[in-house]
Coordinates of C-alpha atoms and ligand atoms in Angstrom, one line a residue:
X138 CA -10.4 -34.6 11.6
X139 CA -7.1 -32.7 11.1
X140 CA -5.0 -32.5 7.9
X141 CA -1.8 -34.7 7.7
X142 CA 1.1 -32.4 8.7
X143 CA 4.1 -31.1 7.2
X144 CA 5.6 -29.0 10.0
X145 CA 5.1 -25.4 10.0
X146 CA 2.8 -25.6 7.0
X147 CA 2.0 -21.9 7.4
X148 CA 5.6 -20.9 6.4
X149 CA 4.9 -21.1 2.7
X150 CA 1.1 -21.4 2.6
X151 CA -1.1 -19.8 0.0
X152 CA -4.1 -18.6 2.0
X153 CA -7.2 -17.7 0.1
X154 CA -9.5 -15.1 1.9
X155 CA -13.1 -15.7 1.7
X156 CA -15.5 -12.7 2.4
X157 CA -18.5 -14.8 3.1
X158 CA -21.1 -12.2 2.3
X159 CA -19.6 -12.0 -1.3
X160 CA -18.4 -15.3 -2.2
X161 CA -21.5 -17.4 -3.2
X162 CA -25.1 -17.2 -2.0
X163 CA -26.9 -20.5 -1.8
X164 CA -30.4 -19.5 -0.5
X165 CA -31.0 -16.5 -2.8
X166 CA -31.1 -13.8 -0.2
X167 CA -28.3 -11.8 -2.0
X168 CA -25.8 -12.4 0.8
X169 CA -23.3 -15.1 0.5
X170 CA -23.3 -18.0 2.9
X171 CA -21.5 -21.2 4.2
X172 CA -23.3 -23.5 1.8
X173 CA -22.5 -21.2 -1.0
X174 CA -18.9 -21.7 -0.1
X175 CA -19.2 -25.6 0.3
X176 CA -20.6 -25.5 -3.4
X177 CA -17.3 -24.2 -4.6
X178 CA -14.9 -26.1 -2.6
X179 CA -13.9 -28.1 -5.7
X180 CA -12.9 -24.9 -7.3
X181 CA -11.0 -23.7 -4.4
X182 CA -8.9 -27.0 -4.3
X183 CA -8.4 -27.1 -8.0
X184 CA -6.8 -23.6 -7.5
X185 CA -4.0 -25.0 -5.6
X186 CA -4.2 -23.1 -2.3
X187 CA -3.3 -24.5 0.9
X188 CA -5.8 -22.9 3.3
X189 CA -8.9 -20.7 3.6
X190 CA -9.2 -17.7 5.8
X191 CA -13.0 -16.8 6.4
X192 CA -13.8 -13.1 7.4
X193 CA -16.3 -13.1 10.3
X194 CA -19.6 -15.2 9.9
X195 CA -20.5 -14.7 13.6
X196 CA -23.7 -13.5 15.0
X197 CA -23.8 -9.7 14.3
X198 CA -26.0 -6.8 13.4
X199 CA -23.6 -6.3 10.5
X200 CA -22.8 -2.6 11.2
X201 CA -19.3 -3.2 9.9
X202 CA -20.1 -6.4 7.8
X203 CA -19.6 -8.8 10.6
X204 CA -16.5 -7.2 12.2
X205 CA -19.1 -6.3 15.0
X206 CA -19.7 -9.5 16.8
X207 CA -22.5 -10.1 19.0
X208 CA -21.9 -13.7 19.8
X209 CA -18.4 -15.2 19.2
X210 CA -19.5 -18.9 19.5
X211 CA -22.3 -18.9 16.9
X212 CA -22.9 -18.4 13.3
X213 CA -25.2 -15.7 12.1
X214 CA -28.3 -17.1 10.3
X215 CA -27.3 -15.0 7.5
X216 CA -24.5 -17.3 6.7
X217 CA -25.9 -20.6 8.1
X218 CA -25.4 -22.7 11.3
X219 CA -22.6 -24.3 13.4
X220 CA -23.6 -27.5 11.7
X221 CA -23.0 -25.9 8.2
X222 CA -19.5 -24.7 9.6
X223 CA -18.7 -28.2 10.9
X224 CA -19.5 -29.8 7.7
X225 CA -17.5 -27.2 5.6
X226 CA -14.6 -27.7 7.9
X227 CA -14.6 -31.4 7.5
X228 CA -15.1 -31.2 3.7
X229 CA -12.2 -28.7 3.5
X230 CA -9.9 -30.9 5.7
X231 CA -10.9 -33.9 3.7
X232 CA -9.5 -32.0 0.5
X233 CA -6.4 -31.1 2.4
X234 CA -7.4 -27.4 2.9
X235 CA -6.7 -25.9 6.3
X236 CA -9.1 -23.3 7.7
X237 CA -8.6 -20.2 9.6
X238 CA -11.3 -18.1 11.2
X239 CA -11.4 -14.3 12.1
X240 CA -11.2 -13.3 15.6
X241 CA -12.4 -9.8 16.3
X242 CA -11.0 -9.0 19.9
X243 CA -10.5 -5.3 20.0
X244 CA -14.3 -4.6 20.1
X245 CA -17.6 -6.5 20.4
X246 CA -20.8 -5.3 18.9
X247 CA -23.0 -3.1 20.9
X248 CA -25.5 -5.8 20.6
X249 CA -23.1 -8.2 22.6
X250 CA -24.7 -9.4 25.9
X251 CA -21.7 -7.8 27.6
X252 CA -22.3 -4.3 26.3
X253 CA -26.0 -4.4 27.0
X254 CA -25.3 -5.3 30.6
X255 CA -22.8 -2.7 30.8
X256 CA -25.3 0.0 29.3
X257 CA -27.7 -1.2 32.0
X258 CA -25.2 -1.2 34.9
X259 CA -23.8 1.6 37.3
X260 CA -20.7 3.6 36.2
X261 CA -17.8 1.8 37.8
X262 CA -19.5 -1.5 37.8
X263 CA -17.8 -4.7 36.8
X264 CA -19.9 -4.8 33.8
X265 CA -18.8 -1.5 32.7
X266 CA -15.2 -2.4 33.5
X267 CA -15.1 -4.9 30.5
X268 CA -15.2 -1.8 28.2
X269 CA -13.7 1.6 28.3
X270 CA -16.3 3.8 29.9
X271 CA -15.2 7.3 31.2
X272 CA -17.0 10.3 32.5
X273 CA -17.2 13.1 30.2
X274 CA -15.2 16.4 30.5
X275 CA -17.0 19.8 30.9
X276 CA -19.2 20.9 33.7
X277 CA -21.8 18.4 32.9
X278 CA -19.7 15.5 31.4
X279 CA -21.0 16.9 27.9
X280 CA -17.5 16.6 26.4
X281 CA -15.7 13.5 25.1
X282 CA -13.0 12.1 27.6
X283 CA -10.2 12.8 25.1
X284 CA -9.5 14.0 21.6
X285 CA -9.2 10.5 19.8
X286 CA -10.8 10.1 16.5
X287 CA -12.4 7.0 15.0
X288 CA -10.8 5.2 12.1
X289 CA -14.0 5.5 10.4
X290 CA -14.3 9.3 11.0
X291 CA -15.6 11.5 13.9
X292 CA -14.9 11.1 17.6
X293 CA -13.9 7.7 19.1
X294 CA -16.3 8.5 21.8
X295 CA -20.1 8.0 22.1
X296 CA -22.1 8.9 25.1
X297 CA -24.1 6.0 26.4
X298 CA -27.8 6.1 26.2
X299 CA -28.5 5.0 29.7
X300 CA -31.0 7.6 30.7
X301 CA -28.8 9.1 33.5
X302 CA -28.2 13.0 33.9
X303 CA -24.6 13.0 32.9
X304 CA -24.1 9.7 31.0
X305 CA -20.7 8.2 30.6
X306 CA -18.8 8.0 27.2
X307 CA -17.5 4.8 25.8
X308 CA -14.6 4.4 23.5
X309 CA -14.7 2.9 19.9
X310 CA -11.7 3.1 17.7
X311 CA -14.0 2.2 14.9
X312 CA -18.0 2.7 14.7
X313 CA -20.2 3.5 17.7
X314 CA -21.6 0.1 17.1
X315 CA -18.3 -1.5 17.9
X316 CA -17.4 -0.6 21.6
X317 CA -13.6 -1.3 22.5
X318 CA -12.9 -3.9 25.1
X319 CA -10.9 -3.3 28.1
X320 CA -7.9 -5.6 27.7
X321 CA -6.5 -4.7 31.1
X322 CA -9.3 -6.7 32.7
X323 CA -8.6 -10.4 33.4
X324 CA -12.2 -11.3 32.7
X325 CA -11.7 -10.3 29.0
X326 CA -8.4 -12.1 28.8
X327 CA -10.1 -15.4 30.1
X328 CA -13.1 -15.0 27.8
X329 CA -11.0 -14.8 24.6
X330 CA -8.9 -17.8 25.6
X331 CA -12.2 -19.6 26.0
X332 CA -13.4 -18.4 22.5
X333 CA -10.0 -19.7 21.0
X334 CA -10.7 -22.9 22.6
X335 CA -14.3 -23.1 21.3
X336 CA -13.0 -23.0 17.7
X337 CA -10.1 -25.0 18.3
X338 CA -12.2 -27.8 19.8
X339 CA -14.1 -27.6 16.3
X340 CA -11.0 -28.2 14.5
X341 CA -9.9 -24.9 13.1
X342 CA -6.3 -24.4 12.0
X343 CA -6.0 -20.9 13.3
X344 CA -7.2 -17.4 13.6
X345 CA -6.6 -14.1 11.8
X346 CA -6.4 -11.5 14.6
X347 CA -8.5 -8.4 13.7
X348 CA -6.9 -4.9 14.7
X349 CA -4.2 -6.9 16.7
X350 CA -2.1 -3.7 17.4
X351 CA -5.2 -1.9 19.0
X352 CA -6.2 -4.0 22.0
X353 CA -4.2 -2.3 24.7
X354 CA -4.4 1.5 25.1
X355 CA -1.8 3.5 26.8
X356 CA -2.7 4.0 30.4
X357 CA -4.6 7.1 31.1
X358 CA -5.9 7.5 27.7
X359 CA -4.0 10.7 27.0
X360 CA -5.0 13.0 24.2
X361 CA -3.3 12.8 20.8
X362 CA -2.8 15.3 18.3
X363 CA -2.7 13.4 14.9
X364 CA -6.0 12.3 13.4
X365 CA -6.3 8.6 13.5
X366 CA -7.5 8.7 9.7
X367 CA -4.0 9.7 8.9
X368 CA -2.6 6.9 10.8
X369 CA -4.0 3.6 9.6
X370 CA -1.4 3.2 6.7
X371 CA 1.5 3.4 9.2
X372 CA -0.8 3.3 12.2
X373 CA 2.0 2.6 14.9
X374 CA 1.8 6.0 16.5
X375 CA -0.4 7.2 19.1
X376 CA -1.6 5.9 22.5
X377 CA -4.0 3.7 21.0
X378 CA -1.8 1.6 18.9
X379 CA 1.1 -1.0 19.2
X380 CA 1.5 -0.7 23.0
X381 CA 4.2 -3.0 24.3
X382 CA 1.8 -4.6 26.8
X383 CA -0.1 -6.1 23.8
X384 CA 2.5 -8.7 23.3
X385 CA 1.5 -10.4 26.6
X386 CA -1.9 -11.2 25.1
X387 CA -0.3 -13.0 22.2
X388 CA 1.9 -14.9 24.4
X389 CA -1.0 -16.3 26.3
X390 CA -2.8 -17.2 23.1
X391 CA 0.3 -18.9 21.7
X392 CA 0.2 -21.2 24.8
X393 CA -3.5 -21.8 24.2
X394 CA -2.8 -23.1 20.7
X395 CA 0.1 -25.0 22.0
X396 CA -2.5 -27.1 24.2
X397 CA -3.7 -28.5 20.9
X398 CA -2.2 -31.2 18.6
X399 CA -1.3 -30.2 15.1
X400 CA 0.1 -27.0 13.8
X401 CA -2.2 -24.1 14.4
X402 CA -1.6 -20.4 13.7
X403 CA -2.3 -16.9 14.5
X404 CA -1.9 -14.1 11.9
X405 CA -1.9 -10.5 12.9
X406 CA -3.8 -7.9 11.2
X407 CA -1.5 -5.2 12.6
X408 CA -0.9 -1.7 10.7
X409 CA 2.3 -1.2 12.5
X410 CA 5.5 0.4 11.2
X411 CA 8.5 0.3 11.0
X412 CA 9.0 -3.3 10.1
X413 CA 11.0 -4.0 13.2
X414 CA 7.9 -3.2 15.2
X415 CA 5.8 -5.3 13.2
X416 CA 8.2 -8.3 13.6
X417 CA 7.6 -8.2 17.3
X418 CA 4.1 -9.8 16.7
X419 CA 5.8 -12.8 15.1
X420 CA 8.5 -13.6 17.7
X421 CA 8.6 -17.3 18.4
X422 CA 6.4 -17.3 21.5
X423 CA 3.5 -14.8 19.8
X424 CA 2.0 -15.3 16.4
X425 CA 3.0 -17.3 13.4
X426 CA 2.5 -14.7 10.7
X427 CA 1.6 -10.9 10.3
X428 CA 0.1 -9.4 7.1
X429 CA 2.8 -7.5 5.2
X430 CA 0.9 -4.3 4.6
X431 CA 4.0 -2.3 4.2
X432 CA 4.5 -4.2 0.9
X433 CA 0.8 -3.9 -0.1
X434 CA 0.8 -0.2 0.3
X435 CA 4.0 0.5 -1.8
X436 CA 2.0 0.0 -5.0
X437 CA 3.4 -0.7 -8.4
X438 CA 7.0 0.6 -8.0
X439 CA 10.1 -1.4 -8.3
X440 CA 12.3 0.7 -6.0
X441 CA 9.6 0.7 -3.2
X442 CA 8.9 -2.9 -3.7
X443 CA 12.6 -4.1 -3.5
X444 CA 13.1 -2.0 -0.4
X445 CA 9.9 -3.2 1.3
X446 CA 10.8 -6.9 0.3
X447 CA 14.3 -6.5 1.8
X448 CA 13.1 -4.8 4.9
X449 CA 10.5 -7.5 5.4
X450 CA 12.8 -10.4 4.9
X451 CA 15.4 -9.1 7.1
X452 CA 13.3 -8.1 10.1
X453 CA 11.3 -11.4 9.9
X454 CA 14.5 -13.4 9.7
X455 CA 15.8 -11.8 12.8
X456 CA 12.9 -13.4 14.8
X457 CA 12.9 -16.5 12.7
X458 CA 9.5 -15.6 11.2
X459 CA 8.2 -16.3 7.8
X460 CA 7.1 -13.3 5.6
X461 CA 3.7 -12.9 4.1
X462 CA 2.8 -11.2 0.7
X463 CA -0.6 -9.5 0.2
X464 CA -1.7 -7.5 -2.7
X465 CA -5.5 -7.2 -2.0
X466 CA -8.1 -7.7 0.8
X467 CA -11.6 -6.6 1.8
X468 CA -10.3 -3.2 3.1
X469 CA -8.4 -1.9 0.2
X470 CA -8.9 -1.0 -3.6
X471 CA -8.3 -4.1 -5.5
X472 CA -4.9 -4.1 -7.0
X473 CA -6.0 -4.7 -10.6
X474 CA -7.7 -1.2 -10.2
X475 CA -4.9 0.6 -8.1
X476 CA -2.3 -0.4 -10.6
X477 CA -4.4 1.1 -13.4
X478 CA -4.3 4.6 -11.8
X479 CA -2.1 7.3 -13.3
X480 CA -0.1 7.2 -10.1
X481 CA 0.1 3.3 -9.5
X482 CA 1.4 3.9 -6.2
X483 CA -1.5 6.0 -4.9
X484 CA -3.6 4.6 -2.0
X485 CA -7.1 5.8 -2.5
X486 CA -9.7 4.9 0.3
X487 CA -12.1 3.4 -2.2
X488 CA -12.9 5.0 -5.8
X489 CA -16.1 6.6 -6.6
X490 CA -17.7 7.5 -10.1
X491 CA -16.7 11.3 -9.7
X492 CA -12.9 10.3 -9.0
X493 CA -10.2 9.2 -11.5
X494 CA -11.2 5.9 -13.2
X495 CA -8.5 3.4 -13.5
X496 CA -7.3 2.0 -16.9
X497 CA -8.7 -1.5 -16.6
X498 CA -6.4 -3.2 -19.1
X499 CA -3.3 -1.6 -17.8
X500 CA -4.4 -2.4 -14.3
X501 CA -5.0 -6.0 -15.0
X502 CA -1.7 -6.4 -16.9
X503 CA 0.1 -5.0 -13.9
X504 CA -1.9 -7.0 -11.4
X505 CA -1.0 -10.2 -13.2
X506 CA 2.6 -9.3 -13.4
X507 CA 2.6 -8.3 -9.6
X508 CA 1.0 -11.5 -8.6
X509 CA 3.5 -13.6 -10.6
X510 CA 6.3 -11.7 -9.0
X511 CA 4.8 -12.2 -5.5
X512 CA 4.1 -15.8 -5.9
X513 CA 7.8 -16.6 -6.5
X514 CA 9.0 -15.1 -3.4
X515 CA 9.9 -17.1 -0.4
X516 CA 7.2 -17.0 2.4
X517 CA 3.3 -17.2 2.6
X518 CA 1.0 -15.5 0.2
X519 CA -2.5 -14.4 0.6
X520 CA -5.1 -14.1 -2.2
X521 CA -8.4 -12.2 -1.9
X522 CA -11.3 -13.8 -3.4
X523 CA -11.9 -12.7 -7.0
X524 CA -8.4 -11.5 -7.6
X525 CA -7.7 -14.8 -9.3
X526 CA -10.4 -13.8 -11.8
X527 CA -8.7 -10.5 -12.3
X528 CA -11.6 -8.6 -10.8
X529 CA -11.3 -4.7 -10.6
X530 CA -12.8 -2.6 -7.9
X531 CA -16.4 -1.5 -8.7
X532 CA -15.5 2.1 -9.2
X533 CA -19.1 3.4 -10.1
X534 CA -21.2 2.1 -7.2
X535 CA -24.1 4.6 -6.6
X536 CA -23.5 6.2 -3.2
X537 CA -27.0 5.0 -2.0
X538 CA -26.0 1.3 -1.9
X539 CA -22.8 2.0 0.0
X540 CA -22.8 0.1 3.3
X541 CA -19.3 0.6 4.7
X542 CA -19.6 2.9 7.9
X543 CA -16.6 5.0 6.8
X544 CA -18.6 6.5 3.9
X545 CA -21.4 7.8 6.1
X546 CA -19.1 8.7 9.2
X547 CA -16.9 10.9 6.9
X548 CA -20.0 12.5 5.1
X549 CA -18.9 10.9 2.0
X550 CA -15.4 12.3 2.1
X551 CA -14.0 8.7 2.2
X552 CA -15.5 6.6 -0.4
X553 CA -15.1 3.4 1.5
X554 CA -14.5 -0.2 1.0
X555 CA -17.7 -1.5 -0.6
X556 CA -16.0 -1.4 -4.3
X557 CA -13.8 -4.2 -3.3
X558 CA -16.5 -6.3 -1.7
X559 CA -18.9 -7.0 -4.6
X560 CA -20.2 -10.5 -5.1
X561 CA -18.2 -12.9 -7.2
X562 CA -19.1 -13.6 -10.7
X563 CA -19.3 -17.4 -11.3
X564 CA -21.4 -17.8 -14.6
X565 CA -21.4 -15.2 -17.1
X566 CA -24.9 -15.9 -18.4
X567 CA -26.7 -16.6 -15.1
X568 CA -28.6 -14.2 -12.8
X569 CA -26.2 -12.1 -10.6
X570 CA -23.5 -13.9 -12.7
X571 CA -24.2 -17.1 -10.9
X572 CA -23.5 -15.5 -7.3
X573 CA -27.2 -16.2 -6.2
X574 CA -29.9 -18.4 -7.7
X575 CA -32.5 -15.5 -7.5
X576 CA -30.2 -12.7 -8.9
X577 CA -30.1 -10.8 -5.8
X578 CA -26.9 -9.3 -4.6
X579 CA -26.3 -7.2 -1.5
X580 CA -24.1 -4.9 -3.8
X581 CA -24.7 -4.5 -7.5
X582 CA -22.1 -6.0 -9.7
X583 CA -20.5 -3.9 -12.6
X584 CA -21.2 -5.1 -16.2
X585 CA -17.2 -5.8 -16.5
X586 CA -17.8 -8.9 -14.3
X587 CA -19.5 -10.8 -17.0
X588 CA -16.4 -11.3 -19.1
X589 CA -14.6 -12.1 -16.0
X590 CA -16.9 -14.8 -14.6
X591 CA -15.0 -18.1 -13.6
X592 CA -16.9 -20.1 -16.3
X593 CA -15.4 -17.8 -19.0
X594 CA -12.0 -18.4 -17.7
X595 CA -11.9 -22.1 -16.7
X596 CA -9.8 -24.1 -19.2
X597 CA -9.0 -20.9 -21.2
X598 CA -5.5 -20.5 -21.9
X599 CA -4.1 -17.1 -21.0
X600 CA -7.0 -16.4 -18.6
X601 CA -6.2 -14.9 -15.2
X602 CA -7.7 -18.0 -13.4
X603 CA -5.4 -20.4 -15.4
X604 CA -2.5 -18.1 -14.8
X605 CA -3.0 -18.3 -11.0
X606 CA -3.5 -22.1 -11.2
X607 CA -0.3 -22.5 -13.2
X608 CA 1.7 -20.3 -10.9
X609 CA 0.5 -22.1 -7.8
X610 CA 1.2 -25.5 -9.4
X611 CA 4.9 -24.4 -10.4
X612 CA 5.4 -22.6 -7.0
X613 CA 4.5 -25.8 -5.2
X614 CA 6.7 -28.2 -7.6
X615 CA 9.7 -25.8 -7.1
X616 CA 9.2 -25.3 -3.4
X617 CA 9.4 -21.5 -4.1
X618 CA 7.7 -20.7 -0.6
X619 CA 10.7 -22.5 1.2
X620 CA 13.4 -21.0 -1.0
X621 CA 15.5 -18.0 -0.8
X622 CA 15.5 -14.8 -2.8
X623 CA 18.6 -13.7 -4.7
X624 CA 18.5 -10.4 -6.5
X625 CA 19.9 -10.6 -10.0
X626 CA 18.8 -7.1 -11.0
X627 CA 17.0 -3.9 -9.8
X628 CA 16.5 -0.6 -11.3
X629 CA 13.6 1.9 -12.1
X630 CA 12.7 -0.3 -15.1
X631 CA 12.8 -3.8 -13.7
X632 CA 13.3 -6.2 -10.9
X633 CA 14.7 -9.7 -11.2
X634 CA 15.7 -12.4 -8.9
X635 CA 16.2 -16.0 -8.6
X636 CA 14.7 -18.6 -6.2
X637 CA 15.6 -22.3 -6.3
X638 CA 16.5 -22.3 -10.0
X639 CA 13.6 -20.2 -11.0
X640 CA 14.4 -16.7 -12.5
X641 CA 11.9 -14.0 -12.2
X642 CA 11.8 -10.9 -14.3
X643 CA 9.3 -7.9 -14.0
X644 CA 9.3 -5.1 -16.6
X645 CA 8.3 -1.8 -14.9
X646 CA 9.6 0.2 -17.8
X647 CA 8.2 1.4 -21.2
X648 CA 10.5 -0.7 -23.4
X649 CA 10.9 -4.4 -24.0
X650 CA 13.6 -6.1 -21.8
X651 CA 15.7 -8.6 -23.4
X652 CA 15.9 -12.1 -21.7
X653 CA 19.2 -13.9 -21.2
X654 CA 20.2 -16.1 -24.2
X655 CA 19.0 -19.6 -23.6
X656 CA 16.1 -18.6 -21.2
X657 CA 13.5 -21.3 -21.0
X658 CA 10.2 -19.7 -20.3
X659 CA 8.2 -21.5 -17.5
X660 CA 5.3 -19.2 -17.2
X661 CA 4.4 -15.6 -18.4
X662 CA 1.8 -13.1 -17.0
X663 CA 0.4 -12.6 -20.4
X664 CA 0.5 -14.9 -23.5
X665 CA 2.2 -12.1 -25.4
X666 CA 4.7 -11.3 -22.7
X667 CA 7.7 -12.4 -24.5
X668 CA 8.2 -11.2 -28.2
X669 CA 11.5 -11.8 -30.0
X670 CA 13.2 -12.9 -26.9
X671 CA 12.3 -9.6 -24.9
X672 CA 9.8 -9.1 -22.1
X673 CA 7.1 -6.5 -22.8
X674 CA 6.3 -3.6 -20.5
X675 CA 4.1 -4.5 -17.4
X676 CA 4.7 -8.1 -17.8
X677 CA 6.5 -10.7 -15.5
X678 CA 8.2 -14.0 -16.7
X679 CA 9.5 -17.0 -14.8
X680 CA 12.2 -18.8 -16.6
X681 CA 15.0 -21.3 -16.2
X682 CA 18.5 -21.1 -17.7
Ligands
LIG2182 C1 -10.2 -4.6 10.4 C2 -10.9 -5.2 9.3 C3 -11.8 -4.2 8.8 C4 -12.8 -3.8 10.0 C5 -12.0 -3.2 11.1 C6 -12.8 -3.1 12.4 O1 -9.3 -3.7 9.9 O2 -10.3 -5.8 8.4 O3 -12.8 -4.8 7.8 O4 -13.7 -2.7 9.5 O5 -10.9 -4.1 11.4 O6 -13.1 -4.5 12.8

């Protein structure tokens, strides 16, 4: 059953990301699952969000936490069954929550039936043509076909283990367990349209498209002389990213979604810059949204934030698209920790015990202020599970529990993303802080999670959870997501704007900032934010006049 429609719901939707393995574990194996999510749907609808996005829960050997899919049409037993998913979807829809699932089209798992077939087949066979197999260079084919490097470190090529004398190599922009598909092959195109229909038939409201800028590679796979590790943040350059032909794929998918009643969406995970290039993914016949990583990566910096906001709103308006606002997700250091670093614009690839430790209190104040700022902007906003509790990154994980392939593939040079993926604390006094009935957790939780557990924040005035709830309620009441931004002030110490009668002021400086006379406070990022008519540093306030 679908949800009653306001048209274009996604233009101002607040979408909550569930990282299934870390949200809630119902069966006690230490890994979150769909029934765990079902047990917390009440919490999610009370939060005041519009939709859920599920990171992958498909059948997978979990070489990259499920972003290595072995069967796109089934749920991994770790997470449950298709029946669990159907029940969850119906329950979510019944509460007016839409559901978006993750689609991982750039690569499959090496355990996918197609890749197994390809390994067993002849070079040049139809089975190998579904992937990017090439002969090696050198006298005996012992050298990789080109110099591309993997986003996770090391070469982007691995020689296949097929028992031949000079085995071919296959391309993997990520882990060797994630072979890249050949998107110039019509069979691949047809298969993914069919996968979209499989989930649309079940009733999903849309798809988050993983690595949307990577599917099509430049013909001939030419060498490239900048390391891909340097690229991801502004990763539009190079023959493996953002090729013009990729847009044909999304026009085809837009047409598939249009076969279905209701209002379904595609959202691009595309690390593409400049903003004009990214806006091509959200032209009216392609996707509905793209994650605004430009804004996410700017950090706590009024000048950079304003420039990024203006850039995004202008370039999206030029194609009639909405803009999204994202501060955290499963791939980046949580913003409550990033903003507590000495340089709050830095962009670490994970934080380890031997690295600078964030100032937790400062980081949390800024995170709350940034969130309040963002939730007043016109457009759609994403919330990453746990940020509504003010969770920090786990910055002291022991190396021997790390699972992110980027840690191992860079020999530890890159700390990796595990610290952002730690299981959620629900109940301060329960085993695993209520994440799992047995106390098992696939990654250890830091002691700081106890005080941040949901049960310690529910109904507690001034808690981060109640701040999110209040902000989402007011955002909806005032229709801020459908409004328009009008700057009322910007310099190195503050940003202020108006949207539909709500005035927003954020203090980035070191001194209190006086509010205009007669300001009526609607919501503040901290209980102590406004003292004697002035806004304290690292705080945001919404007010009316
Ligand atoms: C995307 C995902 C990330 C994954 C990568 C490879 O960037 O968000 O978690 O590792 O794609 O699938």
